Coordinates of C-alpha atoms in Angstrom, one line a residue:
X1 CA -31.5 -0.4 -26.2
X2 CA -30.3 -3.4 -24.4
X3 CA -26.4 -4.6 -25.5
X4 CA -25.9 -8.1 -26.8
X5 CA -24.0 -10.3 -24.2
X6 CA -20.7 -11.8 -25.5
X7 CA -21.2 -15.6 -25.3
X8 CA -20.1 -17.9 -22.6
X9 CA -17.6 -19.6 -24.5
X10 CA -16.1 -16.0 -24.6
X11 CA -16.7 -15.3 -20.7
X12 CA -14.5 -19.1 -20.4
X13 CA -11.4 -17.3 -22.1
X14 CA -11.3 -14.7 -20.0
X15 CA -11.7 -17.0 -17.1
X16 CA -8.9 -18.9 -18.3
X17 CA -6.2 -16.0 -19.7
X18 CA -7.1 -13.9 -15.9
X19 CA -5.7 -17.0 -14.2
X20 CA -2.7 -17.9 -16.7
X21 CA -1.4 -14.0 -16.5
X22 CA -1.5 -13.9 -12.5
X23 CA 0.1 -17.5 -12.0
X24 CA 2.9 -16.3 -14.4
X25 CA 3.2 -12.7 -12.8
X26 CA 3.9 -14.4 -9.9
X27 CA 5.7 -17.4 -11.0
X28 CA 8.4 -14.6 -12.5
X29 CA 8.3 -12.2 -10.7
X30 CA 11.6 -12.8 -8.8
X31 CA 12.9 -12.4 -11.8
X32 CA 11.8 -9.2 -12.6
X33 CA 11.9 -7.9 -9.0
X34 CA 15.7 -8.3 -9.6
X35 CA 15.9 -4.8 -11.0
X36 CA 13.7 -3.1 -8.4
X37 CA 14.1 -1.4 -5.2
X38 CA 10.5 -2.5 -3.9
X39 CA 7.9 -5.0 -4.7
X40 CA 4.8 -4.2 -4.2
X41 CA 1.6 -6.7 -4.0
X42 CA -1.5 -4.8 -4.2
X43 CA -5.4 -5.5 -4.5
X44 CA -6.6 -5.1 -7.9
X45 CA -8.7 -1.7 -7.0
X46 CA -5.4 0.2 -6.6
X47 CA -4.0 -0.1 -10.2
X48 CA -4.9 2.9 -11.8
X49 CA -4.0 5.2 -8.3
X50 CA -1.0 3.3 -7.8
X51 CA 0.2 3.8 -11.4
X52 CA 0.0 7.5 -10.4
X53 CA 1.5 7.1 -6.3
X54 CA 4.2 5.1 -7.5
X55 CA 4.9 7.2 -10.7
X56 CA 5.1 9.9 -8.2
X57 CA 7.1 7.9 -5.7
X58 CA 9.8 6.8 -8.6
X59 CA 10.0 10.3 -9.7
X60 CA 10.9 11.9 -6.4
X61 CA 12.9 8.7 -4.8
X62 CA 14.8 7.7 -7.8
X63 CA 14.0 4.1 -6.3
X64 CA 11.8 1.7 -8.9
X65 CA 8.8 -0.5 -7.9
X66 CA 7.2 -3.1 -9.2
X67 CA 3.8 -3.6 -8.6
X68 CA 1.3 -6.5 -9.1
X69 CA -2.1 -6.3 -9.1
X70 CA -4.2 -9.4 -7.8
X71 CA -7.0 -10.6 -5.1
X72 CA -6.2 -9.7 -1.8
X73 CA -7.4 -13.6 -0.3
X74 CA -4.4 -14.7 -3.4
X75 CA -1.9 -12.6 -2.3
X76 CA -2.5 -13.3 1.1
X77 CA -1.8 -17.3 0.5
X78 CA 0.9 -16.3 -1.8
X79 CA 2.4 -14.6 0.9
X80 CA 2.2 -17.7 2.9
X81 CA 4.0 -19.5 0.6
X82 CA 6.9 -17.6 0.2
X83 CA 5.9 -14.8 -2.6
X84 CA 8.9 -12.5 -2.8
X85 CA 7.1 -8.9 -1.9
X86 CA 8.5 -6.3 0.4
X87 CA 4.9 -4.5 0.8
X88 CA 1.1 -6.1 0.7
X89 CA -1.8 -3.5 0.2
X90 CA -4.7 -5.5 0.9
X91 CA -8.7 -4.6 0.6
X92 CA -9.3 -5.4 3.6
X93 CA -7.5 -5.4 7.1
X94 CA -8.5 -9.3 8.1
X95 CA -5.9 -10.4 5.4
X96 CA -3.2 -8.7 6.9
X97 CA -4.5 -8.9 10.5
X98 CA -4.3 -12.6 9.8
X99 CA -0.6 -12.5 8.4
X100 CA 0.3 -10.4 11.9
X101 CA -1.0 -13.4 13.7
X102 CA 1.0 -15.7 11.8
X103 CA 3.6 -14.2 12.2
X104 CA 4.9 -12.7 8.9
X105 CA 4.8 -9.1 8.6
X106 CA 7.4 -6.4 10.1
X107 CA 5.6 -5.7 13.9
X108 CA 3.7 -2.6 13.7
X109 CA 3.6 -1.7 10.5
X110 CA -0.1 -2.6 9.3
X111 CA -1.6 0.8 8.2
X112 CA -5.5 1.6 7.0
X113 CA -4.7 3.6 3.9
X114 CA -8.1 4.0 2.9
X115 CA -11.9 3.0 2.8
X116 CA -13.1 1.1 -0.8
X117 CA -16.7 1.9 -1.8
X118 CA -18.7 -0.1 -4.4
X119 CA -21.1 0.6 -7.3
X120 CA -23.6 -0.5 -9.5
X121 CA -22.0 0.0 -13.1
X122 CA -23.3 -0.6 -16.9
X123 CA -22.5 -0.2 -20.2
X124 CA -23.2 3.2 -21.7
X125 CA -26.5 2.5 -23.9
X126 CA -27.8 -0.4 -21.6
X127 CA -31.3 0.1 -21.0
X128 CA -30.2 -0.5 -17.0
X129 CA -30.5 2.5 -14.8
X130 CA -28.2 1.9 -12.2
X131 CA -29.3 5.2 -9.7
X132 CA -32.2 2.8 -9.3
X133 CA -30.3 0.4 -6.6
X134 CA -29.9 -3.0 -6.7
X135 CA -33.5 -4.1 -7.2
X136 CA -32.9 -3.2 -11.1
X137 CA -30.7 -6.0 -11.5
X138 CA -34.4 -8.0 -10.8
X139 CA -35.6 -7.0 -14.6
X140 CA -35.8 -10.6 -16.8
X141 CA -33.2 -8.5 -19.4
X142 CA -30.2 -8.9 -17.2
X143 CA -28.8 -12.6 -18.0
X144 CA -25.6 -11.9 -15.8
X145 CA -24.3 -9.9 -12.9
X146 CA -20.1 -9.3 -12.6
X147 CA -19.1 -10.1 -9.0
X148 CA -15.3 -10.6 -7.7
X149 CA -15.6 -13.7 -6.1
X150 CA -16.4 -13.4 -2.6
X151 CA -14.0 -16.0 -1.5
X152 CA -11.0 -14.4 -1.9
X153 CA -11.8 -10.7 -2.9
X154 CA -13.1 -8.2 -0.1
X155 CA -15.1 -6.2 -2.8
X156 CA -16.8 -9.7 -3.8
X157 CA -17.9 -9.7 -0.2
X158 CA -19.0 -6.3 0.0
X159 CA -21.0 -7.2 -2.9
X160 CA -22.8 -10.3 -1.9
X161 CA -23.3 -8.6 1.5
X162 CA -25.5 -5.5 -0.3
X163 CA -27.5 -8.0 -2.5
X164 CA -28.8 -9.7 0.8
X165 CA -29.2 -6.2 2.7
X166 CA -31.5 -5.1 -0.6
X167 CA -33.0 -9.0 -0.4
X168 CA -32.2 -9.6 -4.2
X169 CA -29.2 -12.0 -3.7
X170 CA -31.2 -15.2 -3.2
X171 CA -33.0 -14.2 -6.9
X172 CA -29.7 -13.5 -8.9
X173 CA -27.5 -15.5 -7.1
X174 CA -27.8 -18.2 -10.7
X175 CA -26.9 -15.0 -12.3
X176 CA -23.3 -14.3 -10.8
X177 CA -20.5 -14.4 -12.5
X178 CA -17.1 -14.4 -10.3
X179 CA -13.9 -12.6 -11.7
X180 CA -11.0 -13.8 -10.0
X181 CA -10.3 -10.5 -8.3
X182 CA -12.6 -7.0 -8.9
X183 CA -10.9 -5.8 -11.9
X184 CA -11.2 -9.0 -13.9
X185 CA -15.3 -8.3 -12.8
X186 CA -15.2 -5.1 -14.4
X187 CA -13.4 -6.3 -17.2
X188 CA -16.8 -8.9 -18.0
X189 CA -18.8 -5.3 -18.0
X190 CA -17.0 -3.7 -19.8
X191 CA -16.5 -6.3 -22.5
X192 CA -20.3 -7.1 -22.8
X193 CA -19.6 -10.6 -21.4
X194 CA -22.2 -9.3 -18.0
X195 CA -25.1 -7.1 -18.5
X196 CA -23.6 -5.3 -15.3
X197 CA -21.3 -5.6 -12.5
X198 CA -20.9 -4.6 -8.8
X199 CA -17.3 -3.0 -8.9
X200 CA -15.4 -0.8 -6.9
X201 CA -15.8 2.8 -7.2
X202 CA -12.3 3.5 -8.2
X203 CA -12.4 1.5 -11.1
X204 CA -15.5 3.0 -12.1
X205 CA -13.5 6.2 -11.8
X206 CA -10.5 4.9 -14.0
X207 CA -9.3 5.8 -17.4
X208 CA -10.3 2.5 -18.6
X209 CA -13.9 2.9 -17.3
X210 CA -15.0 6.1 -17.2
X211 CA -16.2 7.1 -20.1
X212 CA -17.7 3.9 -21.2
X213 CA -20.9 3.3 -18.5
X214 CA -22.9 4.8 -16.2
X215 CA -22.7 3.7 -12.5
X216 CA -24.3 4.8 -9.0
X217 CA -23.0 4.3 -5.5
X218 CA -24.7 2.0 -3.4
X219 CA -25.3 2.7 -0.1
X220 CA -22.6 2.4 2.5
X221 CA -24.6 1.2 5.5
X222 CA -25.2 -1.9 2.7
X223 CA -21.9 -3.7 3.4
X224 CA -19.5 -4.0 5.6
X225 CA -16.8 -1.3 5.8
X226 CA -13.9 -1.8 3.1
X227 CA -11.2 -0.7 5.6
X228 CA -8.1 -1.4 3.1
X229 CA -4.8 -1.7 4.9
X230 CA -0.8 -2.5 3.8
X231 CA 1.8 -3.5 5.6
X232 CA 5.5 -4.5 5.4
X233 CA 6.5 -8.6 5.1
X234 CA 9.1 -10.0 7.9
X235 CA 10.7 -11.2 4.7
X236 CA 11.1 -8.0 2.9
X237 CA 14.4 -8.0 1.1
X238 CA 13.7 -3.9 1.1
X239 CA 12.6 -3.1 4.2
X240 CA 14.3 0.9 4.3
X241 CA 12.4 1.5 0.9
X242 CA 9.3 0.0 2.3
X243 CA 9.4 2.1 5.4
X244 CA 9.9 5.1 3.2
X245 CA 7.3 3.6 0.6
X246 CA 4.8 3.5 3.2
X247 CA 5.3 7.1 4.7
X248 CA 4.9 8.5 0.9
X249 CA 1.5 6.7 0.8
X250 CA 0.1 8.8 4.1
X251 CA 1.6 12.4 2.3
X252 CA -1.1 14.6 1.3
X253 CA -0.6 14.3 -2.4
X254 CA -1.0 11.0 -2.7
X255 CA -3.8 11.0 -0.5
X256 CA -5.6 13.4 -3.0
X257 CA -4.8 10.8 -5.1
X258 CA -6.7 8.0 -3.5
X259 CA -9.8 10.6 -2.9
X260 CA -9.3 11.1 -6.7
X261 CA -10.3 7.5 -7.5
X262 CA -13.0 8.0 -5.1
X263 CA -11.5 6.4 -1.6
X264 CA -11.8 7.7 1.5
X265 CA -8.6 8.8 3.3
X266 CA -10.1 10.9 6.2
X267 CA -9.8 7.5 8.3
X268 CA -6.3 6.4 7.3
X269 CA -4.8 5.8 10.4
X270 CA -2.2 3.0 12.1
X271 CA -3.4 -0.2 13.0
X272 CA -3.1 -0.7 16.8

């Protein structure tokens, strides 16, 4: 039994409220960063492991973090601009390779924490079987396809990449509709506003997501790698607690953590 899709006019709000909620996160958030030890800008992906990490971290440290969740390609212009973070986790490494070359992040400290995979995710009760790859998103029943958009967001370009390896991207392309960063995507699946979405495997994984679709991996060698990488800003106010922040994040427990939302650790390693 196929779902009804919310309207459009429905799909424009959240469009509109995504955009209104990061510009004021950031707009404030020296404000509320006042009160915390570390800042932490991180790609939308991480936000239910890095509830846990940074639970974990607060718990053991004493020290409180304040974490924003956003599009990596944002955060990275952000960053540019003078955002007041300490620590960038990124999606990919070019975003932070770039902000090495220009110059704004502590020397040295850019580390891969982990590799993001992506997944083919619907609705429970859609009539959609995702473990059938990408060429199901072909049927005339799916009206529109939840992307992050690839201009900004590493998983958006993970997910335009596997469309054109499967050669189905050219005949959905009219279908795609861009969340401003991959869990706003996931948000138009699970709302009903998409008939299904191309999301990362740790939000699939999430308490928010988990029990409410059905989802199947699709195939690494189908996209680039999603090498994610952090590292400390020149400009960190914080820079012991980021230091220290950074070292919790390569501890085995919070590793398990990451494989636990369904990243792989096993090539976390320093960016030389």
């Amino acid at each position: 039994m196929r779902f009804r899709s919310i309207p459009d006019t429905l799909l424009a709000f959240f469009l509109r409220l995504s955009r209104y909620v990061f510009f004021a996160a950031v707009t404030f958030l020296p404000v509320a960063a006042v009160a915390q030890d570390l800042s932490i800008a991180a790609a939308a992906d991480l936000q239910f492991a890095m509830q846990d990490i940074t639970a974990r971290f607060q718990q053991q440290t004493g020290k409180k973090v304040l974490v924003v969740y956003g599009s990596s390609g944002n955060f990275a212009q952000q960053l540019r601009s003078g955002a007041p973070f300490d620590v960038f986790f990124s999606a990919n490494l070019d975003y932070p390779r770039g902000l090495e070359e220009d110059g704004l992040i502590d020397p040295g400290s850019i580390y891969i924490y982990a590799r993001g995979k992506i997944v083919l995710w619907v609705l429970n009760g859609s009539s959609l079987n995702p473990g059938a790859g990408l060429p199901v998103l072909l049927q005339s029943t799916v009206k529109k396809i939840a992307i992050a958009n690839p201009d900004h967001a590493p998983y958006g370009k993970a997910a335009v990449a596997a469309l054109q390896s499967e050669h189905v991207y050219e005949r959905v392309k009219e279908k795609l509709v861009l969340g401003e960063n991959i869990s706003q995507a996931a948000s138009f699946v699970t709302a009903g506003a998409a008939d299904a979405g191309i999301v990362a495997l740790a939000l699939a994984l999430s308490p928010n997501m988990r029990d409410k679709g059905k989802y199947a991996e699709i195939p690494a060698s189908d996209y680039p790698a999603i090498e994610q990488a952090c590292v400390i800003l020149r400009s960190a106010k914080n820079k012991e607690v980021a230091r220290q922040f950074l070292l919790f994040i390569q501890t085995k427990p919070s590793q398990d953590l990451l494989r636990q939302y369904g990243f792989d650790v096993a090539l976390a390693t320093p960016h030389r």
